[in-house]
Coordinates of C-alpha atoms in Angstrom, one line a residue:
Chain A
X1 CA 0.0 0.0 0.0
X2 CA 1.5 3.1 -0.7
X3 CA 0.5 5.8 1.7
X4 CA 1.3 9.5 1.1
X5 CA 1.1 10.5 4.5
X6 CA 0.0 9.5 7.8
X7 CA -2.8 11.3 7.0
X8 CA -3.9 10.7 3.7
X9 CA -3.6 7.5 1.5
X10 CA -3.3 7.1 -2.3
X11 CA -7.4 6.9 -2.8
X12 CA -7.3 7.0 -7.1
X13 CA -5.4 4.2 -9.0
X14 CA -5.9 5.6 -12.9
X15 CA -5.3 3.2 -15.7
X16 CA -3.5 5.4 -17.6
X17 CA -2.2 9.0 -17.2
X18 CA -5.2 11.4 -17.2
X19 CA -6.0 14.8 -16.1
X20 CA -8.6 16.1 -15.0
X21 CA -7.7 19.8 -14.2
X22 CA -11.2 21.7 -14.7
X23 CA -13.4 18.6 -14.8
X24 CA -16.4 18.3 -12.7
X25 CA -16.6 14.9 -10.7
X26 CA -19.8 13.6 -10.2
X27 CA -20.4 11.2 -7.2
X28 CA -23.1 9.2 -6.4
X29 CA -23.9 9.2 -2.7
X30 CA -24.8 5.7 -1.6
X31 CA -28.8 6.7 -0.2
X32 CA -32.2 5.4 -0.6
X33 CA -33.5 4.1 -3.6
X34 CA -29.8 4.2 -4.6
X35 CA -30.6 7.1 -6.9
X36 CA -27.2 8.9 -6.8
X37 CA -25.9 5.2 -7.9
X38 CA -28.7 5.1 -10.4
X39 CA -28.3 8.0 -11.6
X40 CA -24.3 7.6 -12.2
X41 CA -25.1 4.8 -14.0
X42 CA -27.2 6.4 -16.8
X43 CA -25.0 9.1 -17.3
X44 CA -21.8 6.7 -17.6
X45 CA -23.5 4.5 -20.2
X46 CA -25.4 7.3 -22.1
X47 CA -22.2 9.4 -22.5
X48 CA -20.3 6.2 -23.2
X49 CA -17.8 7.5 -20.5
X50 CA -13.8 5.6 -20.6
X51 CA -12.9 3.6 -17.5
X52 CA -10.4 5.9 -16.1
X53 CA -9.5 3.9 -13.1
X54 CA -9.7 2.6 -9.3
X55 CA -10.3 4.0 -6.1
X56 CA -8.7 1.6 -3.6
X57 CA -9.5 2.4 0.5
X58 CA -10.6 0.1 3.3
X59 CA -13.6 2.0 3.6
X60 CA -15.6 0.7 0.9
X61 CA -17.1 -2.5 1.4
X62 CA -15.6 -5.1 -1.4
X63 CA -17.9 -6.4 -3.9
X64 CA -17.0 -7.5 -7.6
X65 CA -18.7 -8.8 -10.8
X66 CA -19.0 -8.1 -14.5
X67 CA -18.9 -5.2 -16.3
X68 CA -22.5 -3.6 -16.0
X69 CA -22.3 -2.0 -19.6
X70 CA -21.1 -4.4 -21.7
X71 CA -23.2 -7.4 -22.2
X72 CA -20.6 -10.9 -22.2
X73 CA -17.6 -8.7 -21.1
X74 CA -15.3 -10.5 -18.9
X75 CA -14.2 -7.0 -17.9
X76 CA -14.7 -6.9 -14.2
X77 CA -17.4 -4.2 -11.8
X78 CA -15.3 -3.4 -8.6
X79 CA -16.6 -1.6 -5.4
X80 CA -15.5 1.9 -6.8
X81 CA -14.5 3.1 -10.1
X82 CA -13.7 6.1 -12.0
X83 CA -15.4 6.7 -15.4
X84 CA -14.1 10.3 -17.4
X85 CA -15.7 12.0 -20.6
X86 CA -13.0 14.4 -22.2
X87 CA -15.2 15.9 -24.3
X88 CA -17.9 16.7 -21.8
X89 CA -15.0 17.2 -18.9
X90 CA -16.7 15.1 -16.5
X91 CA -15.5 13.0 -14.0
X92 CA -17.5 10.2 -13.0
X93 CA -17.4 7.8 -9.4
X94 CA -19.4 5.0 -9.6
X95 CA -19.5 2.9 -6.1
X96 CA -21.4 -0.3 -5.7
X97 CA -21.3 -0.6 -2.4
X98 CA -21.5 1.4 1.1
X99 CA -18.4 2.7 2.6
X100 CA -18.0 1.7 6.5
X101 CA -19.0 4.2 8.7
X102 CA -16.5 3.7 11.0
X103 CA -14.0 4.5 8.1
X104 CA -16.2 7.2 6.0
X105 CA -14.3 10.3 7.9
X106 CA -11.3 9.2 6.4
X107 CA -12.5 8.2 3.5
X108 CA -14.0 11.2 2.6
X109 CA -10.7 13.2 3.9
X110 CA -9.1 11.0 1.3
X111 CA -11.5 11.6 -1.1
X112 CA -11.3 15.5 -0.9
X113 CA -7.6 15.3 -0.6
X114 CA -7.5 13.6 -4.1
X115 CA -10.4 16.2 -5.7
X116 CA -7.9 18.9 -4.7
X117 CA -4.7 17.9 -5.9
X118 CA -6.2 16.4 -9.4
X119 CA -7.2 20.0 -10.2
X120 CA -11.2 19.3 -10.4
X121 CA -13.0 22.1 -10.6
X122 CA -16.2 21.7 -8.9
X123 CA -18.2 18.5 -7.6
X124 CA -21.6 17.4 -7.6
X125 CA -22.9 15.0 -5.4
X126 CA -26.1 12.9 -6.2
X127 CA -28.5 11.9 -3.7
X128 CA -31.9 10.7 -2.9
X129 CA -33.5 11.6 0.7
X130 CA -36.2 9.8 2.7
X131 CA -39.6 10.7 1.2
X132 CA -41.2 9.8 4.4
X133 CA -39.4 12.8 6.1
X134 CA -40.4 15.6 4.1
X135 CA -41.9 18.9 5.7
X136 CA -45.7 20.6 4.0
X137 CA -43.5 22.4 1.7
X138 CA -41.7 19.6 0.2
X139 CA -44.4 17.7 -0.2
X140 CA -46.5 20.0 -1.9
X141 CA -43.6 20.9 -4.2
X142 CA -41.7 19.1 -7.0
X143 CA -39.7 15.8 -4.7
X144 CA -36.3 17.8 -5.8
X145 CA -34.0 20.2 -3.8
X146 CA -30.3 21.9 -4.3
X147 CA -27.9 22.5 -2.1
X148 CA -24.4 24.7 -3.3
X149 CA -21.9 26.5 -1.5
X150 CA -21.2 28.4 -4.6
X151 CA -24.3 31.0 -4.2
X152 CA -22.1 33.6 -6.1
X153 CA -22.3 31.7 -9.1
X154 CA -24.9 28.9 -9.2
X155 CA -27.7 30.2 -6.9
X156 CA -28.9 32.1 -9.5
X157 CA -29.2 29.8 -12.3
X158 CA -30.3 27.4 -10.7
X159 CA -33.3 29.7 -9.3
X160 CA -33.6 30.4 -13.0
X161 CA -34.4 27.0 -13.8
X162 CA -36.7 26.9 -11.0
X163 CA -35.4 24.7 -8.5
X164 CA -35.9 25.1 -5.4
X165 CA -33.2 25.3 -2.4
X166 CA -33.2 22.6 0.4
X167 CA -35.0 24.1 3.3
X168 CA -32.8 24.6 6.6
X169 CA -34.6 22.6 9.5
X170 CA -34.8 24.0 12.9
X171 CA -35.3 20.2 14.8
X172 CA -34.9 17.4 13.1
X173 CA -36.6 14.5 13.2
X174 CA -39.9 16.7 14.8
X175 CA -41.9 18.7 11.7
X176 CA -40.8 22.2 12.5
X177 CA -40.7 26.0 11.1
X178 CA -39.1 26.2 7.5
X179 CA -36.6 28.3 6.4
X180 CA -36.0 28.5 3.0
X181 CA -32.1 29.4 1.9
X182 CA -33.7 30.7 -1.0
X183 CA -35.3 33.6 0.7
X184 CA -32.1 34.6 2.0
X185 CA -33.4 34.4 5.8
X186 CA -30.8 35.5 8.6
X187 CA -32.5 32.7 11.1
X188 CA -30.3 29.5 10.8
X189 CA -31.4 26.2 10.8
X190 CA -29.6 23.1 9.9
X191 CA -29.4 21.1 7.2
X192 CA -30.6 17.5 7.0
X193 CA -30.8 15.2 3.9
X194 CA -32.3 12.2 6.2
X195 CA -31.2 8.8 4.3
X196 CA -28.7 10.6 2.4
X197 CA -25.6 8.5 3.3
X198 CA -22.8 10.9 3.4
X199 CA -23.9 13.6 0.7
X200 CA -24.1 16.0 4.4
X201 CA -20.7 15.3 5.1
X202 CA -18.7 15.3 1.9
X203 CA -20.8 18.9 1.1
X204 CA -19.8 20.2 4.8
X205 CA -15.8 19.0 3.8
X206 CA -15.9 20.4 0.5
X207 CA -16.9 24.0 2.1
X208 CA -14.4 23.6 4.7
X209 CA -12.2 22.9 1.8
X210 CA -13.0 25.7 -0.7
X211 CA -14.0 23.2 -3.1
X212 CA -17.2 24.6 -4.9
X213 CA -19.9 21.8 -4.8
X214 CA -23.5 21.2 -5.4
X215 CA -25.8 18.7 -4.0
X216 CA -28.3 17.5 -6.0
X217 CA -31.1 15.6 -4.1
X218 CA -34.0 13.7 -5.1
X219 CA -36.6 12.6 -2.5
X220 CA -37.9 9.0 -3.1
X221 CA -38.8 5.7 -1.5
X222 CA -37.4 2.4 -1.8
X223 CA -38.8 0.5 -4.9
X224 CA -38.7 1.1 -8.8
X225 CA -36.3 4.1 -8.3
X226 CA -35.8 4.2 -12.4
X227 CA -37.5 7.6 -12.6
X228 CA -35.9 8.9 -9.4
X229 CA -32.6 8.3 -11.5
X230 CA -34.1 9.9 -14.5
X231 CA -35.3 12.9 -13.4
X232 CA -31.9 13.2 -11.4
X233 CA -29.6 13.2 -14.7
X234 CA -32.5 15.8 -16.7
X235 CA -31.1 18.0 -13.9
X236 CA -27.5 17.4 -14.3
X237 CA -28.3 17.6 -18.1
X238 CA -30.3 20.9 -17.5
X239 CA -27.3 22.5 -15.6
X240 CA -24.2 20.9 -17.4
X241 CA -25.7 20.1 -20.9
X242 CA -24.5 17.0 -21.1
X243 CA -26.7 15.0 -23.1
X244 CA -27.2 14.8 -27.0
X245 CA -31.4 15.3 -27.8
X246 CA -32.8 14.0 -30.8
X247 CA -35.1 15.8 -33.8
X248 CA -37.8 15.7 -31.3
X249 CA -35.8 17.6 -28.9
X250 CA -35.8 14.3 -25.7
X251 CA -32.9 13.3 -24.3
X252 CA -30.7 10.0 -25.8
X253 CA -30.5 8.4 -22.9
X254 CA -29.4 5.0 -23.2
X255 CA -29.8 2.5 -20.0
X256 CA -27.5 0.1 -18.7
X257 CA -27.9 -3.5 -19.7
X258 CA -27.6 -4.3 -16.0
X259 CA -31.1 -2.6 -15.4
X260 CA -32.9 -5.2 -16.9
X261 CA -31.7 -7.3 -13.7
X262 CA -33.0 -4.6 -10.6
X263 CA -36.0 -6.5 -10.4
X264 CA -34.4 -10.2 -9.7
X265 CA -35.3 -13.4 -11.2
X266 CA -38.2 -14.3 -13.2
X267 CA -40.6 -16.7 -11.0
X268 CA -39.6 -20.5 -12.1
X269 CA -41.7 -22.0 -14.4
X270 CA -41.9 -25.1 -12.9
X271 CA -44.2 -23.3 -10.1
X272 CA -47.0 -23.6 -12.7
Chain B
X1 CA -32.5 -23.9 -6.7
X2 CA -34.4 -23.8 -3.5
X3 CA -35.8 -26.9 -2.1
X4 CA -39.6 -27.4 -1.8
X5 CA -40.7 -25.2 1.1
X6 CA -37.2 -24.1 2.1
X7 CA -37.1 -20.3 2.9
X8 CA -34.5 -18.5 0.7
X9 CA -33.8 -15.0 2.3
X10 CA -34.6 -12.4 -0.7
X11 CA -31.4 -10.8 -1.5
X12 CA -32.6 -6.7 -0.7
X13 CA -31.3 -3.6 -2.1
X14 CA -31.7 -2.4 1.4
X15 CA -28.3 -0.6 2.9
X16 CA -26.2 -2.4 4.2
X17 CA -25.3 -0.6 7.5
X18 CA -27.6 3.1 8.3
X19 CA -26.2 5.1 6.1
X20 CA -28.4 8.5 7.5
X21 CA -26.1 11.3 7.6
X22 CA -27.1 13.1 10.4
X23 CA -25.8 10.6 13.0
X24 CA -21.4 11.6 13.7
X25 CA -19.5 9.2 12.1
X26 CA -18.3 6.7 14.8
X27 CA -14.7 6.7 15.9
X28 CA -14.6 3.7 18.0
X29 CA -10.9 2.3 18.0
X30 CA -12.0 -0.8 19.9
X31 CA -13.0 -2.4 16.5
X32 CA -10.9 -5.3 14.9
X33 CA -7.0 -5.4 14.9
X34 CA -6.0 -7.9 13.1
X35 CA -2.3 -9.0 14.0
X36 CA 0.2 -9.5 12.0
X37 CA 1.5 -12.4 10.0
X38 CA 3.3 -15.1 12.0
X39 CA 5.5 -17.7 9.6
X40 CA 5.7 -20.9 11.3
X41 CA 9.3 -21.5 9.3
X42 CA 11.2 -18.4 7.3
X43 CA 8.5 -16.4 5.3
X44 CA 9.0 -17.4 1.5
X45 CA 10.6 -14.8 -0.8
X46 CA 8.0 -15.9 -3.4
X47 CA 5.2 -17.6 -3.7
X48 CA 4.1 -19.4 -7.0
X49 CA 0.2 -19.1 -6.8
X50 CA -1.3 -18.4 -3.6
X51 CA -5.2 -20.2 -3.2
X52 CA -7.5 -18.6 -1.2
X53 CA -10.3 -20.5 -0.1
X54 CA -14.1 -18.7 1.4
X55 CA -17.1 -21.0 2.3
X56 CA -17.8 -23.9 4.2
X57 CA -17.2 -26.6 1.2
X58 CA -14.3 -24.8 0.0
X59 CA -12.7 -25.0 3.8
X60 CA -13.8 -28.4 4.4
X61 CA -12.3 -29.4 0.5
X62 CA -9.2 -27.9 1.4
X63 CA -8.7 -29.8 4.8
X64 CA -9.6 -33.1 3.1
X65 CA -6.7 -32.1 0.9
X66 CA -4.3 -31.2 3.5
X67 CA -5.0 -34.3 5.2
X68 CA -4.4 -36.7 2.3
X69 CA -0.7 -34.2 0.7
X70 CA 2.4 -33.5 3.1
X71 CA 1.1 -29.6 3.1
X72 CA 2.3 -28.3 6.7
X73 CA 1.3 -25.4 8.5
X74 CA 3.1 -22.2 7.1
X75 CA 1.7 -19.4 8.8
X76 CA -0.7 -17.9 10.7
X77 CA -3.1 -14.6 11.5
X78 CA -4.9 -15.2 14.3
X79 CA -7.7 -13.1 16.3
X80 CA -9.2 -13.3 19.7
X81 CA -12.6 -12.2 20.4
X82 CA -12.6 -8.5 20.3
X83 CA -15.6 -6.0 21.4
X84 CA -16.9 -3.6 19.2
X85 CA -19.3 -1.1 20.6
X86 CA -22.0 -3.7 22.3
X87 CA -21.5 -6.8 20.0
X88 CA -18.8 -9.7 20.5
X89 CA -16.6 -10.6 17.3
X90 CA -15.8 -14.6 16.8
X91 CA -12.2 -15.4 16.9
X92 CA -10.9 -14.9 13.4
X93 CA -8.1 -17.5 12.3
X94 CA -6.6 -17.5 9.2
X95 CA -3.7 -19.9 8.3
X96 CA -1.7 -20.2 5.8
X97 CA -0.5 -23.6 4.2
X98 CA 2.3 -24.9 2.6
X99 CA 1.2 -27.2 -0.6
X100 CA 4.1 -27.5 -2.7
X101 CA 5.8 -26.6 -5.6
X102 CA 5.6 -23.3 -4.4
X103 CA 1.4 -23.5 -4.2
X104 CA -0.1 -21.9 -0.7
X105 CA -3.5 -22.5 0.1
X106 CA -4.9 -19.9 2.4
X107 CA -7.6 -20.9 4.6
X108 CA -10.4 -18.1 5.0
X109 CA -12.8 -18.6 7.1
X110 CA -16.3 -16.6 7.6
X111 CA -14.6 -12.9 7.9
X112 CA -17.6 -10.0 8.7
X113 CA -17.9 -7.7 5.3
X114 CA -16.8 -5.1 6.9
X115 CA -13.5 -6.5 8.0
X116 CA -12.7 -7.9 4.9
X117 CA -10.4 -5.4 3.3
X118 CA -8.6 -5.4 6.6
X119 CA -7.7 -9.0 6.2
X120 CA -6.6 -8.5 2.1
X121 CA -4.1 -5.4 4.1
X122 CA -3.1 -7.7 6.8
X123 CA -2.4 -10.4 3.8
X124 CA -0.3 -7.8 1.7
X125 CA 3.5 -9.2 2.8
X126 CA 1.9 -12.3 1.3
X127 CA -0.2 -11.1 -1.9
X128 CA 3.2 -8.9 -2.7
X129 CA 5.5 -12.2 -3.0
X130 CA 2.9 -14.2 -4.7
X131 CA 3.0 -14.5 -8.8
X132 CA -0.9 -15.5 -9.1
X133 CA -3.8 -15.6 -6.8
X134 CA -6.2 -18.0 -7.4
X135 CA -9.6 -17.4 -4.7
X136 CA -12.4 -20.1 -4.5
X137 CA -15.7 -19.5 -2.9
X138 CA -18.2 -21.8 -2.1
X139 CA -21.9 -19.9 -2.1
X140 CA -25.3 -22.2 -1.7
X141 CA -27.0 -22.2 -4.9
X142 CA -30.3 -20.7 -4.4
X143 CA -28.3 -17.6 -3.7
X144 CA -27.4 -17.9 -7.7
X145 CA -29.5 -15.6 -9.8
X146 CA -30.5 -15.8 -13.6
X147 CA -33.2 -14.6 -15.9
X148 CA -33.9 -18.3 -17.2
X149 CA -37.1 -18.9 -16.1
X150 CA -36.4 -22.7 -16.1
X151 CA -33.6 -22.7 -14.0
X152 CA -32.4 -25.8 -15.5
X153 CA -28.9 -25.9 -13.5
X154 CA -27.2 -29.0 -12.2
X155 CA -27.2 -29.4 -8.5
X156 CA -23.4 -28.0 -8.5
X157 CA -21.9 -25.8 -10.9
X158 CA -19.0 -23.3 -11.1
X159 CA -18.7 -19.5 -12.4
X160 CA -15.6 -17.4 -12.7
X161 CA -14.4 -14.1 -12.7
X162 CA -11.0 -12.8 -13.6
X163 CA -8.2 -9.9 -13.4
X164 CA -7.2 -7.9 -16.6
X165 CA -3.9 -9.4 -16.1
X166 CA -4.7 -13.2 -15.7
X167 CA -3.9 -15.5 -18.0
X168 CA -6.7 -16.9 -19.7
X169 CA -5.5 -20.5 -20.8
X170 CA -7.3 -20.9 -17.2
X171 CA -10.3 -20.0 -18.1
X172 CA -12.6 -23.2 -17.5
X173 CA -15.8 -21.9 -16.5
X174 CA -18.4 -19.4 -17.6
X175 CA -18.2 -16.0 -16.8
X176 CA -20.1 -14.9 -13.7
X177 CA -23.7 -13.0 -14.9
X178 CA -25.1 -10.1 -13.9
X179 CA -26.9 -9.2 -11.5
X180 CA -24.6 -11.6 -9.6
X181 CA -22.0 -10.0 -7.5
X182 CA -19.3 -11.5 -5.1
X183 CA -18.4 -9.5 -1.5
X184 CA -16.4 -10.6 1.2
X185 CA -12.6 -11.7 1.1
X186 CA -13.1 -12.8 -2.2
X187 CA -14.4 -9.7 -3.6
X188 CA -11.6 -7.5 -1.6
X189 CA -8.7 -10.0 -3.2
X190 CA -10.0 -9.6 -6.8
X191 CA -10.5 -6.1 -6.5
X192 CA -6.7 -5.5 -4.7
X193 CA -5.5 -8.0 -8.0
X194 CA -7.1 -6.1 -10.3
X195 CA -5.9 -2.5 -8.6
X196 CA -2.9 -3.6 -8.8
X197 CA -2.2 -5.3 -12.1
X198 CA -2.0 -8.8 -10.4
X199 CA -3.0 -11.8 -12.2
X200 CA -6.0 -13.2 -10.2
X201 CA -9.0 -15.1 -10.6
X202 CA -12.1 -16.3 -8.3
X203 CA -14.1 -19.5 -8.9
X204 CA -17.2 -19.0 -8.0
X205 CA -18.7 -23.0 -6.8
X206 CA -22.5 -22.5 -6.1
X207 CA -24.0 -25.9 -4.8
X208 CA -27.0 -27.2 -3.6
X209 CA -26.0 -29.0 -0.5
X210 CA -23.4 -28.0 2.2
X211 CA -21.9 -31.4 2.5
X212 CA -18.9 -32.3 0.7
X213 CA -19.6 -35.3 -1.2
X214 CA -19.0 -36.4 -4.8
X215 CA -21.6 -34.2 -6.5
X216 CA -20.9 -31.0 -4.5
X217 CA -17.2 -31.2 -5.2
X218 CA -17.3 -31.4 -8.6
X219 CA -16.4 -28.0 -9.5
X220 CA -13.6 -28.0 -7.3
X221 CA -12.0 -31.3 -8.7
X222 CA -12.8 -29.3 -12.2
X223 CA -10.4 -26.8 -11.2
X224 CA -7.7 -29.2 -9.3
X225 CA -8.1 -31.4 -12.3
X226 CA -7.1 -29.0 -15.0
X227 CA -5.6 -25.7 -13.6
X228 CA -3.1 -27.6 -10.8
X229 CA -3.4 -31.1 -12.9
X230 CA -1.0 -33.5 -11.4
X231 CA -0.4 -31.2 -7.9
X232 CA -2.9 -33.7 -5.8
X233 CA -3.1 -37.3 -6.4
X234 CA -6.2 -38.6 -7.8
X235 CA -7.6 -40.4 -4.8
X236 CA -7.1 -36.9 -2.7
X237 CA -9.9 -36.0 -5.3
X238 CA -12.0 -38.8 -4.9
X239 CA -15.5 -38.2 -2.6
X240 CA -17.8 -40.6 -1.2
X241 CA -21.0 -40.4 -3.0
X242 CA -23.8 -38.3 -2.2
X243 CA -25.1 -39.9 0.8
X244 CA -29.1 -40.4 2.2
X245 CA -28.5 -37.6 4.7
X246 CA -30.9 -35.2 5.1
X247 CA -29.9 -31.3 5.4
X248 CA -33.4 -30.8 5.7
X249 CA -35.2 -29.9 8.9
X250 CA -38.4 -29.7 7.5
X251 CA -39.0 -33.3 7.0
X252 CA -38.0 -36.1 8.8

């Protein structure tokens, strides 16, 4: 293993020499209905993103199999990868698994520490939240909020497209007074993205860091979470312009032959 | 796969720890230390292939191996029962043997998930020397999943999965499908091998029964037949037949 520092640990094995000075890095956060994951998933295979290489740490829980996006390869799926587009300079993390929670502090120390000396310009973090604990004004809105610590800039579009900022929360778990960050209130609540594995704490690190980065959460339930992931990457798409539309003007999106296994086995046929 | 009546836990998306990230991350050091490596002789400067074996047939195949070779103890890893927050950890042990002509089999037993990386670190001094690493894991059957509705598999049967790097003259099984996915010391080796640019492979043996016994064993005589042909002598790899014994606790 070779370590940097006591520290920090080499976290990124590539698989060639790569850059990825003013790329943004999009990672999934492992969460309910694995939408971050999902999501990741679709925009690797619809952007026909290069295997760029490893990330190697104790943290993340091993898992391996075949390559999700390549039907028959014997290429193998390992617990965290790194998938880049040049063209669309994007960075892409996919894990398939969780990371240990006794371990995720340093992982994610690791994992900023990498971000900042590979030169990436900005991160986005998918997520999905428990829909269960939604406040009124989530509920009665669209099941999608924002998070950035780059008001300056990215506030304002976003507003522009009309999403809507994750509300600050005064007590968590009790149903309590809202405060949007949208309406620019001086009262300070806190934030909470219940179920949101550690999209919070990766978010708080990256403003500690000076790392601009945008959280991008989707409130869902366990269960189909297909159009959790879709709507997800239409709003990546909507703020990175990512994906190629066709004469009618939708999306090519382009899903994972792995998908067509979320559902398990077919019942046996011998039980009729 | 699953036997009339038999309950097969549904394999769930659901997380596999609470993942909720409003709870501060836990810094208890009273987890798992896993000692170091002791060599029963002089460690080896290199090892030739090093076989890992995961599962209760795979364990129980190796030690009918070791008992009918001249393998001897090499090394050992061993754990006593450690406390982490509330919950009592089993003793881990994991020994290394000696099989010859520069073969090691490594004998793995049930390791939690989560300390599984821990033992593939632990193992490094060893994975470093070694030329190939060849991993075996033994998983019951109905755990196997595939979109033929007829499920028309034989009672054992093998899968494999392999490293960019490995050679694939070696190659004598199917590739492992999708959805299925390994974890565990398995899973950590072959990602380290693949991380790394080490040659490695995992067999994946799936079998209806959890007794050793002709049938069961099949897939792992495949593999000691043609990938180590001539290390073990044939009757090493010879198995009573599948006895009248009933696994079942349903019937009597």
């Amino acid at each position: 293993m070779t370590d940097k520092s006591e520290m920090s640990r080499q976290l990124f094995y590539p698989l060639k020499t790569t850059s990825f000075k003013d790329f943004t890095l999009i990672i999934p956060s492992v969460s309910v209905g694995n939408v971050g994951q999902l999501s990741t998933d679709l925009l690797i295979q619809s952007l026909q993103c290069e295997k760029a290489g490893f990330l190697w740490h104790p943290a993340i829980l091993p898992v391996v199999g075949v390559d999700p996006y390549k039907v028959s390869s014997p290429e193998l799926a390992l617990s965290a990868e790194v998938f880049s587009s040049e063209s669309h300079k994007l960075v892409l993390l996919q894990l398939r698994s969780s990371v240990i929670k006794k371990l995720r502090k340093a992982f994610l120390s690791d994992l900023v520490a990498w971000v900042k000396s590979s030169g990436i310009a900005q991160i986005a973090i998918l997520t999905g939240s428990s829909n269960e604990e939604r406040i009124d004004e989530q509920i009665t809105s669209e099941p999608f909020r924002y998070l950035t610590n780059h008001e300056t800039l990215l506030a304002d579009t976003f507003r522009s497209f009309g999403w809507i900022a994750l509300e600050q929360r005064f007590n968590f778990p009790a149903l309590s007074k809202v405060e949007s960050l949208a309406k620019g209130s001086d009262a300070v609540g806190q934030v909470v993205i219940p179920g949101g594995g550690f999209a919070k704490r990766l978010f708080e690190l990256c403003s500690e860091n000076g790392i601009p980065c945008t959280t991008l959460i989707k409130f869902c339930s366990e269960g189909d979470n297909i159009p959790d992931a879709l709507l997800v990457v239409s709003k990546v798409d909507q703020w990175l312009k990512l994906i190629e539309k066709d004469s009618k003007g939708a999306s090519k999106l382009v899903f994972p032959p792995s998908w067509s296994h979320l559902f398990g086995s077919p019942p046996p046929k011998q039980l009729y | 796969m699953a036997l009339f009546g038999e309950i097969v836990e549904p394999v769930s998306r659901a997380l596999y720890i609470d993942e909720s990230s409003d709870e501060e991350d836990s810094q208890d050091l009273s987890t798992t230390k896993i000692p170091d490596i002791k060599w029963v002789d002089e460690a080896p400067t290199s090892i030739e292939t090093l076989l890992v074996f995961h599962g209760h047939l795979a364990t129980d195949f190796l030690l009918k191996v070791l008992e009918g070779s001249n393998s001897k103890s090499a090394a050992h890893l061993k754990e006593k029962i450690l406390y982490h927050g509330k919950r009592s950890l089993k003793e881990l042990n994991i020994f290394l043997y000696n099989i010859g002509h520069g073969i090691f089999g490594c004998l793995c037993p049930a390791v939690d998930i989560a300390n599984s990386n821990e033992v593939v670190e632990k193992l490094l001094p060893v994975l470093n020397i070694t030329k190939r690493v060849v991993a075996i894991a033994t998983i019951p059957a109905p755990f196997f999943k595939g979109n033929d509705p007829t499920l028309d598999l034989p009672p054992a049967f093998m899968r494999m999965l392999y490293t960019s790097t490995f050679d694939t003259k070696d190659v004598i099984a199917p590739l492992l499908e999708t959805p299925n996915m390994v974890t565990g010391v398995p899973a950590s080796i072959l990602n380290w091998c693949e991380v790394f640019k080490k040659p490695g492979c995992l067999y994946v043996c799936y079998s209806d029964s959890d007794h050793l016994d002709s049938i069961s064993g099949e897939p792992l005589v495949k593999i000691f037949s043609n990938v180590f042909e001539g290390l073990l002598e044939s009757k090493i790899l010879s198995f009573n037949s599948v006895g009248h014994e009933s696994n079942s606790s349903l019937y009597m």
